[in-house]
Short mmCIF file of C-alpha atoms in Angstrom, two decimals:
data_model
loop_
_atom_site.label_atom_id
_atom_site.label_comp_id
_atom_site.label_asym_id
_atom_site.label_seq_id
_atom_site.Cartn_x
_atom_site.Cartn_y
_atom_site.Cartn_z
CA MET A 1 13.03 -27.37 -50.00
CA ILE A 2 16.04 -25.40 -48.86
CA ASP A 3 17.58 -27.37 -46.12
CA ILE A 4 21.15 -26.55 -44.78
CA ILE A 5 21.89 -29.51 -42.84
CA ARG A 6 20.03 -32.31 -44.36
CA LYS A 7 20.79 -31.55 -48.15
CA ASN A 8 22.68 -34.71 -48.32
CA GLN A 9 20.32 -36.71 -46.12
CA ARG A 10 17.11 -36.66 -48.18
CA ALA A 11 17.04 -40.33 -48.89
CA LEU A 12 16.84 -40.98 -45.42
CA MET A 13 13.66 -38.90 -44.59
CA ILE A 14 10.18 -39.89 -45.15
CA ILE A 15 8.04 -36.81 -46.80
CA ILE A 16 4.90 -36.65 -44.95
CA SER A 17 1.76 -35.06 -46.66
CA VAL A 18 0.74 -31.79 -45.29
CA LEU A 19 -2.49 -32.03 -43.07
CA VAL A 20 -3.88 -28.78 -41.96
CA ILE A 21 -2.37 -25.97 -40.15
CA ILE A 22 -2.52 -26.26 -36.29
CA SER A 23 -3.35 -23.26 -34.31
CA PHE A 24 -0.20 -21.76 -32.93
CA VAL A 25 1.07 -19.93 -29.83
CA TRP A 26 -1.94 -17.72 -29.74
CA LEU A 27 -4.52 -20.38 -30.18
CA TYR A 28 -7.63 -18.14 -29.59
CA ASN A 29 -6.53 -15.14 -31.46
CA GLN A 30 -9.16 -13.39 -33.32
CA THR A 31 -7.64 -13.26 -36.73
CA ASP A 32 -9.06 -15.95 -38.89
CA LEU A 33 -5.99 -16.95 -40.99
CA GLN A 34 -7.89 -19.54 -43.32
CA LYS A 35 -10.10 -16.80 -44.54
CA LEU A 36 -7.39 -14.02 -45.37
CA GLY A 37 -6.51 -15.57 -48.75
CA GLN A 38 -5.15 -12.93 -51.32
CA THR A 39 -7.05 -9.95 -49.55
CA SER A 40 -4.76 -7.01 -48.49
CA VAL A 41 -4.79 -6.96 -44.91
CA GLY A 42 -2.53 -3.88 -44.50
CA GLN A 43 0.18 -1.75 -45.81
CA ILE A 44 3.69 -1.39 -44.48
CA TYR A 45 6.63 0.54 -46.25
CA GLY A 46 4.44 1.70 -48.81
CA ARG A 47 3.39 -1.84 -50.02
CA LYS A 48 0.43 -3.99 -49.40
CA VAL A 49 0.50 -7.14 -47.47
CA SER A 50 -1.70 -9.94 -48.71
CA GLY A 51 -3.41 -12.28 -46.44
CA THR A 52 -1.20 -15.05 -47.80
CA GLU A 53 1.93 -13.42 -46.69
CA PHE A 54 0.37 -12.42 -43.26
CA GLU A 55 -0.61 -16.12 -42.76
CA ARG A 56 2.78 -17.37 -43.67
CA THR A 57 4.50 -15.14 -41.39
CA ALA A 58 2.08 -15.70 -38.64
CA ARG A 59 2.38 -19.57 -38.88
CA GLN A 60 6.22 -19.21 -38.01
CA ALA A 61 5.40 -18.22 -34.45
CA GLN A 62 4.70 -21.95 -33.67
CA VAL A 63 7.78 -22.97 -35.31
CA ALA A 64 9.68 -20.53 -33.04
CA TYR A 65 7.82 -21.80 -30.02
CA SER A 66 8.57 -25.42 -30.85
CA MET A 67 12.23 -24.61 -31.44
CA GLY A 68 12.73 -22.76 -28.25
CA LEU A 69 13.30 -19.23 -29.54
CA LEU A 70 11.53 -17.50 -26.95
CA ASP A 71 13.60 -14.42 -26.95
CA LEU A 72 12.46 -13.87 -30.46
CA LEU A 73 8.86 -14.24 -29.68
CA GLN A 74 9.22 -11.99 -26.42
CA ALA A 75 10.94 -9.17 -28.49
CA LEU A 76 8.49 -9.25 -31.67
CA SER A 77 5.32 -10.02 -29.52
CA PRO A 78 5.68 -9.27 -25.88
CA ARG A 79 1.93 -9.28 -25.45
CA GLY A 80 1.61 -12.67 -27.24
CA ASN A 81 -0.37 -10.90 -29.99
CA GLN A 82 -0.50 -12.64 -33.27
CA ASP A 83 -0.70 -9.24 -35.49
CA GLU A 84 1.99 -7.75 -33.53
CA PHE A 85 4.31 -10.80 -34.31
CA VAL A 86 3.69 -10.47 -38.11
CA TRP A 87 4.15 -6.66 -38.33
CA ASP A 88 7.25 -6.58 -36.04
CA THR A 89 8.70 -9.57 -37.98
CA ILE A 90 8.39 -7.56 -41.14
CA VAL A 91 10.02 -4.23 -39.36
CA LEU A 92 12.91 -6.53 -38.08
CA ARG A 93 13.80 -7.98 -41.47
CA HIS A 94 13.41 -4.61 -43.17
CA ALA A 95 15.61 -3.02 -40.60
CA ALA A 96 18.35 -5.64 -40.78
CA SER A 97 18.41 -5.55 -44.51
CA GLN A 98 18.90 -1.58 -44.27
CA LEU A 99 21.69 -2.05 -41.69
CA GLN A 100 23.09 -4.90 -43.58
CA VAL A 101 23.28 -7.35 -40.66
CA ASP A 102 21.61 -10.17 -42.48
CA PRO A 103 23.35 -13.45 -41.40
CA GLY A 104 24.90 -15.77 -43.88
CA VAL A 105 24.46 -19.47 -44.42
CA GLU A 106 27.23 -20.75 -41.95
CA ALA A 107 25.98 -18.57 -39.20
CA VAL A 108 22.35 -19.77 -39.55
CA GLN A 109 23.80 -23.63 -39.61
CA LYS A 110 25.84 -22.95 -36.53
CA ARG A 111 22.85 -21.49 -34.60
CA ILE A 112 20.55 -24.27 -35.59
CA GLN A 113 23.30 -26.82 -34.38
CA SER A 114 23.52 -24.98 -31.15
CA LEU A 115 19.78 -24.94 -30.29
CA PRO A 116 18.83 -27.28 -27.12
CA ALA A 117 16.07 -28.75 -28.92
CA PHE A 118 18.56 -30.28 -31.30
CA GLN A 119 21.43 -31.30 -28.81
CA THR A 120 21.86 -34.45 -26.88
CA ASP A 121 24.86 -34.18 -24.12
CA GLY A 122 25.80 -30.83 -25.37
CA LYS A 123 26.30 -31.91 -28.98
CA PHE A 124 24.16 -31.43 -32.28
CA ASP A 125 21.93 -34.51 -32.62
CA LEU A 126 20.96 -35.12 -36.36
CA VAL A 127 18.51 -37.60 -35.36
CA LYS A 128 16.76 -35.01 -33.16
CA TYR A 129 16.86 -32.71 -36.05
CA ASN A 130 15.42 -34.95 -38.62
CA LYS A 131 12.64 -35.99 -36.10
CA PHE A 132 11.67 -32.65 -35.64
CA ILE A 133 11.38 -31.92 -39.25
CA ALA A 134 9.51 -35.10 -39.82
CA GLU A 135 7.11 -35.10 -36.77
CA THR A 136 6.83 -31.24 -36.01
CA LEU A 137 7.20 -29.27 -39.20
CA THR A 138 6.11 -31.36 -42.10
CA PRO A 139 2.98 -32.85 -40.56
CA ASN A 140 1.65 -29.20 -39.81
CA GLY A 141 2.39 -27.63 -43.11
CA TYR A 142 5.73 -26.20 -42.15
CA THR A 143 9.24 -26.58 -44.03
CA SER A 144 12.87 -26.33 -42.90
CA GLN A 145 12.84 -23.11 -45.03
CA GLN A 146 10.70 -21.34 -42.40
CA MET A 147 12.88 -22.74 -39.63
CA GLU A 148 15.85 -21.11 -41.36
CA ASP A 149 14.01 -17.98 -41.79
CA LEU A 150 13.32 -17.84 -37.97
CA VAL A 151 17.04 -18.64 -37.21
CA ARG A 152 18.00 -15.85 -39.33
CA ASP A 153 15.61 -13.49 -37.50
CA ASP A 154 16.82 -14.61 -33.98
CA LEU A 155 20.39 -13.85 -35.52
CA ARG A 156 19.31 -10.38 -36.67
CA LEU A 157 17.47 -9.65 -33.32
CA ALA A 158 20.81 -10.49 -31.59
CA ARG A 159 22.93 -8.36 -33.60
CA LEU A 160 20.46 -5.37 -33.54
CA LYS A 161 20.15 -5.63 -29.79
CA ASP A 162 23.98 -5.41 -29.54
CA ILE A 163 24.07 -2.39 -31.92
CA ILE A 164 21.08 -0.44 -30.32
CA GLY A 165 22.16 -1.56 -26.95
CA SER A 166 25.92 -0.83 -27.26
CA THR A 167 25.59 2.35 -25.39
CA VAL A 168 23.71 0.77 -22.38
CA ALA A 169 25.58 0.46 -19.12
CA VAL A 170 24.86 -0.68 -15.71
CA ALA A 171 26.42 0.27 -12.61
CA ASP A 172 27.52 -2.66 -9.89
CA ASP A 173 25.59 -0.53 -7.23
CA GLU A 174 22.37 -0.60 -9.16
CA VAL A 175 22.60 -4.38 -9.87
CA ARG A 176 23.50 -5.29 -6.44
CA TYR A 177 20.41 -3.25 -5.03
CA GLU A 178 18.30 -5.14 -7.41
CA TYR A 179 20.07 -8.65 -6.66
CA ALA A 180 19.45 -7.93 -2.88
CA ARG A 181 16.03 -7.00 -3.40
CA ALA A 182 15.09 -10.11 -5.29
CA SER A 183 17.16 -12.40 -3.40
CA GLY A 184 16.86 -11.33 0.37
CA LYS A 185 14.41 -13.38 2.52
CA ARG A 186 11.63 -11.07 3.27
CA HIS A 187 10.03 -11.21 6.65
CA LEU A 188 6.37 -10.54 6.35
CA TRP A 189 3.49 -10.16 8.84
CA VAL A 190 -0.14 -9.81 7.77
CA VAL A 191 -3.51 -9.21 9.30
CA ARG A 192 -6.57 -10.57 7.39
CA LEU A 193 -9.87 -9.20 6.79
CA ASN A 194 -12.67 -11.90 6.37
CA ARG A 195 -15.03 -11.04 3.52
CA ASP A 196 -17.84 -13.11 5.07
CA GLU A 197 -17.78 -10.93 8.27
CA PHE A 198 -18.31 -7.86 6.05
CA ALA A 199 -21.28 -9.41 4.03
CA LYS A 200 -23.38 -9.42 7.12
CA SER A 201 -23.85 -5.59 6.69
CA ALA A 202 -23.97 -5.55 3.11
CA ALA A 203 -27.51 -6.49 2.19
CA VAL A 204 -29.00 -4.86 -0.74
CA THR A 205 -32.47 -3.68 -0.94
CA PRO A 206 -35.04 -4.10 -3.76
CA GLU A 207 -35.26 -0.21 -4.00
CA GLU A 208 -31.44 -0.14 -4.74
CA ILE A 209 -31.65 -3.15 -7.13
CA ARG A 210 -34.53 -1.38 -9.06
CA ASP A 211 -32.71 1.97 -8.98
CA TRP A 212 -29.57 0.47 -10.62
CA PHE A 213 -31.62 -1.54 -13.29
CA GLU A 214 -33.49 1.75 -14.33
CA LYS A 215 -30.10 3.68 -14.68
CA ASN A 216 -28.54 0.86 -16.60
CA LYS A 217 -31.25 -1.01 -18.25
CA SER A 218 -29.45 -0.96 -21.77
CA SER A 219 -26.75 -3.14 -20.33
CA TYR A 220 -29.06 -6.02 -19.26
CA LYS A 221 -29.74 -8.21 -22.23
CA THR A 222 -30.00 -11.98 -22.52
CA GLU A 223 -27.24 -13.54 -24.36
CA GLU A 224 -27.62 -14.29 -28.27
CA LYS A 225 -28.32 -17.95 -28.86
CA ARG A 226 -27.47 -19.90 -32.12
CA VAL A 227 -28.39 -23.30 -33.58
CA VAL A 228 -25.87 -24.93 -35.86
CA LYS A 229 -25.60 -28.10 -37.84
CA TYR A 230 -22.29 -29.69 -38.21
CA VAL A 231 -20.39 -32.51 -39.40
CA VAL A 232 -17.24 -34.50 -37.93
CA PHE A 233 -14.45 -36.22 -39.73
CA GLY A 234 -12.71 -38.01 -36.80
CA LEU A 235 -10.25 -40.73 -36.14
CA PRO A 236 -11.69 -44.11 -35.13
CA ASP A 237 -11.16 -44.83 -31.47
CA LYS A 238 -8.57 -47.64 -32.41
CA ASP A 239 -6.40 -44.92 -34.10
CA LYS A 240 -6.54 -42.10 -31.52
CA SER A 241 -3.27 -43.50 -29.46
CA LEU A 242 -1.25 -43.49 -32.68
CA GLN A 243 1.93 -41.16 -32.80
CA GLY A 244 4.13 -39.78 -35.42
CA LYS A 245 4.05 -40.58 -38.78
CA GLU A 246 1.46 -43.50 -38.32
CA ARG A 247 -0.90 -40.77 -36.79
CA VAL A 248 -0.38 -38.56 -39.92
CA ALA A 249 -1.01 -41.40 -42.24
CA ALA A 250 -4.33 -42.09 -40.57
CA LEU A 251 -5.35 -38.39 -40.18
CA GLN A 252 -4.57 -37.75 -44.02
CA PRO A 253 -7.49 -39.34 -45.57
CA ILE A 254 -9.81 -37.81 -43.00
CA SER A 255 -8.31 -34.30 -43.49
CA ASP A 256 -8.88 -34.93 -47.28
CA LYS A 257 -12.44 -35.84 -46.92
CA ALA A 258 -13.18 -32.76 -44.59
CA ASP A 259 -11.43 -30.47 -47.23
CA GLN A 260 -13.55 -32.35 -50.17
CA PHE A 261 -16.68 -31.52 -48.10
CA THR A 262 -15.64 -27.66 -47.75
CA GLN A 263 -14.91 -27.42 -51.40
CA LYS A 264 -18.20 -28.92 -52.35
CA MET A 265 -19.97 -26.29 -50.11
CA LEU A 266 -18.28 -23.70 -52.09
CA VAL A 267 -20.33 -24.56 -55.26
CA THR A 268 -23.42 -22.16 -55.81
CA GLY A 269 -26.50 -23.60 -54.34
CA ALA A 270 -24.88 -26.30 -52.41
CA LYS A 271 -26.95 -27.65 -49.44
CA PHE A 272 -25.14 -28.62 -46.25
CA GLU A 273 -27.24 -31.62 -45.59
CA GLU A 274 -27.26 -32.89 -49.28
CA VAL A 275 -23.31 -32.54 -49.43
CA ALA A 276 -23.18 -34.53 -46.11
CA LYS A 277 -25.32 -37.14 -47.51
CA ASN A 278 -23.62 -37.58 -50.71
CA LEU A 279 -20.38 -38.02 -48.69
CA GLY A 280 -21.93 -40.42 -46.33
CA VAL A 281 -21.41 -38.20 -43.11
CA GLU A 282 -23.92 -37.70 -40.50
CA VAL A 283 -25.32 -34.20 -39.80
CA LYS A 284 -25.83 -33.26 -36.16
CA THR A 285 -27.78 -30.43 -34.83
CA THR A 286 -27.13 -28.45 -31.60
CA ALA A 287 -29.68 -27.07 -29.22
CA PRO A 288 -29.68 -23.31 -28.93
CA PHE A 289 -26.43 -22.08 -27.08
CA THR A 290 -24.74 -19.06 -26.19
CA GLN A 291 -20.98 -18.40 -27.15
CA SER A 292 -20.07 -18.69 -23.48
CA ASN A 293 -21.66 -21.99 -22.88
CA PRO A 294 -21.57 -24.41 -26.16
CA PRO A 295 -23.57 -27.57 -25.91
CA ALA A 296 -22.00 -30.41 -23.81
CA GLU A 297 -21.15 -32.55 -26.82
CA VAL A 298 -18.90 -29.93 -28.28
CA ALA A 299 -17.82 -28.18 -25.08
CA GLY A 300 -14.40 -29.67 -25.39
CA VAL A 301 -13.69 -28.52 -29.12
CA PRO A 302 -11.52 -25.57 -29.30
CA GLY A 303 -12.92 -22.72 -31.16
CA PHE A 304 -16.35 -24.14 -31.76
CA GLY A 305 -18.31 -21.65 -29.94
CA ALA A 306 -16.37 -18.73 -31.42
CA THR A 307 -16.53 -20.20 -34.90
CA ALA A 308 -20.37 -20.73 -34.71
CA PHE A 309 -20.70 -17.03 -33.53
CA SER A 310 -18.49 -15.74 -36.53
CA LEU A 311 -21.07 -17.16 -39.12
CA THR A 312 -23.57 -15.02 -40.67
CA GLY A 313 -26.68 -15.25 -42.93
CA GLU A 314 -24.45 -14.37 -46.02
CA SER A 315 -21.55 -16.70 -44.91
CA ALA A 316 -23.24 -19.50 -43.02
CA ASP A 317 -20.76 -22.34 -43.59
CA SER A 318 -17.40 -22.36 -41.53
CA ASP A 319 -14.02 -23.41 -42.78
CA ILE A 320 -12.68 -26.48 -40.99
CA VAL A 321 -12.29 -26.58 -37.36
CA GLN A 322 -9.44 -28.74 -36.10
CA THR A 323 -9.06 -30.81 -32.97
CA GLU A 324 -6.39 -33.37 -32.03
CA ASP A 325 -8.40 -36.13 -33.54
CA ALA A 326 -11.07 -34.73 -35.80
CA PHE A 327 -12.21 -31.92 -38.00
CA TYR A 328 -15.44 -30.15 -37.84
CA VAL A 329 -17.37 -28.12 -40.21
CA LEU A 330 -20.31 -26.10 -39.09
CA HIS A 331 -23.44 -24.58 -40.93
CA LEU A 332 -25.34 -21.60 -39.14
CA GLU A 333 -29.01 -22.81 -38.82
CA LYS A 334 -30.52 -20.14 -36.83
CA ILE A 335 -30.12 -17.13 -34.75
CA GLU A 336 -32.03 -16.16 -31.86
CA PRO A 337 -31.13 -12.44 -31.06
CA SER A 338 -30.54 -11.03 -27.54
CA GLN A 339 -33.52 -9.63 -25.81
CA PRO A 340 -33.71 -6.76 -22.99
CA GLU A 341 -34.08 -8.51 -19.72
CA THR A 342 -36.89 -7.81 -17.19
CA LEU A 343 -36.03 -6.55 -13.79
CA GLU A 344 -36.70 -9.93 -12.40
CA GLN A 345 -34.37 -11.61 -14.88
CA ALA A 346 -31.62 -9.02 -13.99
CA THR A 347 -32.18 -8.89 -10.17
CA PRO A 348 -29.67 -11.83 -9.37
CA ARG A 349 -26.84 -10.29 -11.03
CA ILE A 350 -27.46 -6.76 -9.85
CA ALA A 351 -27.97 -8.10 -6.35
CA SER A 352 -24.53 -9.89 -6.50
CA LEU A 353 -22.83 -6.67 -8.19
CA LEU A 354 -24.13 -4.38 -5.46
CA GLU A 355 -23.35 -6.58 -2.62
CA GLY A 356 -19.83 -7.13 -3.80
CA ARG A 357 -19.25 -3.33 -4.18
CA LYS A 358 -20.59 -2.75 -0.69
CA ILE A 359 -18.56 -5.45 0.78
CA GLN A 360 -15.37 -4.05 -1.16
CA ASP A 361 -15.82 -0.60 -0.22
CA THR A 362 -16.47 -1.43 3.42
CA MET A 363 -13.43 -3.58 3.64
CA SER A 364 -11.28 -1.04 1.95
CA LYS A 365 -12.43 1.90 4.39
CA ARG A 366 -11.79 -0.44 7.33
CA ALA A 367 -8.27 -1.36 5.91
CA ALA A 368 -7.41 2.42 5.32
CA ASP A 369 -8.58 3.28 9.02
CA LEU A 370 -6.48 0.28 10.19
CA LYS A 371 -3.51 1.16 8.38
CA VAL A 372 -3.20 4.69 9.85
CA LYS A 373 -4.07 3.28 13.41
CA LEU A 374 -1.18 0.58 13.03
CA ALA A 375 1.21 2.92 11.60
CA THR A 376 0.69 5.58 14.31
CA ALA A 377 1.04 2.75 17.05
CA ILE A 378 4.38 1.61 15.37
CA LYS A 379 5.55 5.21 15.03
CA ASN A 380 5.07 5.40 19.13
CA GLY A 381 7.16 2.47 19.86
CA LYS A 382 4.90 -0.80 19.60
CA THR A 383 5.58 -3.66 17.36
CA PHE A 384 3.30 -4.50 14.43
CA ALA A 385 1.99 -7.42 16.18
CA GLN A 386 1.32 -5.40 19.43
CA ALA A 387 -0.30 -2.72 17.42
CA ALA A 388 -2.69 -5.28 15.61
CA GLU A 389 -3.47 -7.07 18.83
CA ALA A 390 -4.71 -3.79 20.43
CA GLU A 391 -7.22 -3.59 17.31
CA GLY A 392 -8.38 -7.10 17.96
CA LEU A 393 -6.65 -8.41 14.96
CA LYS A 394 -4.98 -11.76 14.59
CA VAL A 395 -1.47 -11.58 13.44
CA GLU A 396 0.35 -14.12 11.14
CA ALA A 397 3.83 -14.33 10.10
CA LEU A 398 4.48 -15.66 6.73
CA PRO A 399 7.16 -17.96 5.71
CA PRO A 400 10.22 -15.76 4.91
CA LEU A 401 10.81 -15.71 1.14
CA ALA A 402 12.75 -13.85 -1.50
CA LEU A 403 11.04 -12.32 -4.38
CA ALA A 404 13.08 -14.53 -6.66
CA GLU A 405 11.52 -17.59 -4.92
CA LEU A 406 7.77 -16.60 -5.71
CA ARG A 407 6.67 -19.19 -8.36
CA ASP A 408 2.95 -20.27 -7.53
CA ALA A 409 0.49 -17.63 -7.93
CA GLN A 410 -2.29 -20.08 -6.77
CA ASP A 411 -0.56 -19.91 -3.29
CA SER A 412 -2.38 -17.36 -1.22
CA ASN A 413 0.62 -16.61 0.90
CA GLN A 414 2.93 -16.25 -2.07
CA MET A 415 0.39 -14.07 -3.71
CA LEU A 416 0.56 -11.65 -0.70
CA GLN A 417 4.34 -11.66 -0.75
CA PHE A 418 4.03 -10.66 -4.34
CA ARG A 419 1.58 -7.84 -4.00
CA ALA A 420 3.70 -6.64 -1.15
CA ALA A 421 6.91 -6.43 -3.12
CA ASP A 422 7.41 -2.81 -3.13
CA LEU A 423 7.21 -2.62 0.68
CA THR A 424 10.29 -1.41 2.34
CA PRO A 425 11.26 -2.40 5.70
CA GLY A 426 9.05 -1.03 8.50
CA SER A 427 6.24 -0.25 6.12
CA ILE A 428 2.44 -1.21 5.95
CA SER A 429 0.83 -2.05 2.49
CA ASP A 430 -2.39 -0.75 1.24
CA PHE A 431 -5.35 -3.06 1.35
CA ILE A 432 -4.43 -6.28 -0.52
CA ASP A 433 -7.56 -7.72 -2.17
CA ALA A 434 -8.05 -11.43 -2.13
CA PRO A 435 -11.03 -14.02 -3.09
CA THR A 436 -11.54 -14.54 0.71
CA GLY A 437 -11.22 -10.97 1.59
CA GLY A 438 -7.92 -9.06 1.87
CA ALA A 439 -5.04 -8.21 3.98
CA LEU A 440 -2.76 -5.69 5.33
CA ALA A 441 0.93 -6.59 5.04
CA PHE A 442 3.95 -5.30 7.25
CA LEU A 443 7.43 -6.05 6.13
CA GLU A 444 9.60 -6.25 9.22
CA LYS A 445 13.04 -6.66 7.59
CA VAL A 446 14.83 -8.30 4.54
CA ASP A 447 17.82 -10.44 5.24
CA PRO A 448 21.13 -9.36 3.67
CA ILE A 449 22.48 -11.03 0.78
CA ASP A 450 25.16 -13.66 1.17
CA GLU A 451 28.18 -11.78 0.03
CA SER A 452 30.07 -15.09 -1.25
CA GLN A 453 27.09 -15.87 -3.39
CA TRP A 454 26.98 -12.38 -4.76
CA ASN A 455 30.49 -12.57 -5.69
CA GLU A 456 30.02 -15.91 -7.27
CA ARG A 457 27.19 -14.87 -9.40
CA LYS A 458 28.01 -11.26 -9.93
CA LYS A 459 29.19 -11.72 -13.54
CA ASP A 460 26.18 -13.41 -14.54
CA VAL A 461 23.74 -11.16 -12.98
CA LEU A 462 25.50 -8.12 -14.40
CA ALA A 463 25.23 -9.85 -17.86
CA LEU A 464 21.46 -10.56 -17.47
CA PHE A 465 20.69 -7.14 -16.10
CA GLN A 466 22.43 -5.49 -19.20
CA ASP A 467 20.54 -7.88 -21.57
CA GLY A 468 17.18 -6.92 -19.91
CA LYS A 469 18.17 -3.10 -20.28
CA ARG A 470 19.06 -3.65 -23.94
CA MET A 471 15.77 -5.59 -24.56
CA VAL A 472 13.99 -2.37 -23.21
CA VAL A 473 16.01 -0.24 -25.35
CA PHE A 474 15.51 -2.57 -28.39
CA GLY A 475 11.66 -2.43 -27.72
CA GLU A 476 11.65 1.32 -27.90
CA TRP A 477 13.55 1.52 -31.09
CA LEU A 478 11.35 -1.20 -32.80
CA ARG A 479 8.16 0.91 -31.70
CA GLY A 480 9.97 3.83 -33.51
CA GLN A 481 10.83 1.81 -36.48
CA ARG A 482 7.20 0.38 -36.69
CA ASN A 483 5.93 4.03 -36.52
CA ALA A 484 8.34 4.91 -39.33
CA ALA A 485 7.10 2.12 -41.48
CA ASN A 486 3.68 3.83 -41.84
CA LEU A 487 1.88 0.70 -40.82
CA ARG A 488 -1.80 0.86 -41.83
CA VAL A 489 -3.82 -2.25 -40.90
CA GLY A 490 -7.22 -2.99 -42.87
CA ALA A 491 -8.12 -4.05 -46.30
CA GLY A 492 -9.22 -0.59 -47.44
CA ASN A 493 -5.86 1.04 -47.21
CA PRO A 494 -4.76 2.92 -50.25
CA GLY A 495 -1.68 2.03 -52.08
#
């Protein structure tokens, strides 16, 4: 194991056995890494990429996240997609090699020592570094080599961004405008439309429901249901509070037993219940369930439903499904196919859909009419409050906030501020939808920026703004490089 910093420290470390690979940043991604094996999953730069290589690269995303390399994750997977991360990583490494910007050992060592995750009071902390290796990497099947590879990628990214973005320039006026837009307190007035009031006139008739059903009958089916048998290899209650290497030591034999079970199931003719009986583990059977509503006893098991619905008659046994304290193995027992719904079965959903559409349509039309009337009244000299009150509307002043202060998306007032972010002073928004109805917003004014604060922060803001533009340019460049790499995804590619 290559280890730049710890090469003289090995005697101090306890080498912990590998357990299983935990799910990484994209926990519920559709790609099943455990089933990739040596199968080719695609082709890039004229060579095939095996499932093993794909998995190894994908796993590094969790390491990057744990190390705080968020710029790297954002650059290589702006949408948080696992496949995107893998292919863009390959493209980044290829391009860096072509441009001869691969960092050396000393640069990697210096970068590792500078990471906040490994520092205390602004200085590199070897204890934190060793702890990260022992408690985060090794127990989850990672090595320090993967960490060093990622640091190299981070350095490659920084260098390529500098090269590609070297021509990017930002003007002081442009940055000042954006700074003022983000930091100025916005004085917003709103009038709200209550959904319940519009619901009174949105009744749906049986004829409308029947007509909708006849036109969209193929869309109304019951959900497929499944019955699975499963076994659980879990920590005893007394060990669930263990942490660190003690937890690893307790999980190791349980992981081994779960792996032994899956290996025995690979033998031709193996029977799920017989293998379970020989290993002394209880087989449990679920009631029929849909993918969106797994049984209560496994509802808290991440991936249980998705795994159950990925099984087929030809591949009825799952790989290991891991949770924090246990390992599950599933066997598909029965499939109850979806069936066409009757009008009676579909009626509640159709009624709710049509009623919602009627309410939304009525509110939108009312809001559009109000916007015209309010704008006309303001143009004729009235204030927003006066114009709204003349229409029988209650006016509400929201607490002044700057766009940079918007943090809580669950706060309804902040949501309104966010949705009205593009308003200019004196303008009225289009209808802003909300769970309880909606609103029209009027931006009265935006407070001017504090000149002393601007002068104090100007240098940093300019740097951040330029880095943002460089990231955009880099993203475009990376997209072009990916296209030039002739990427073809899928096992059936030629090559």
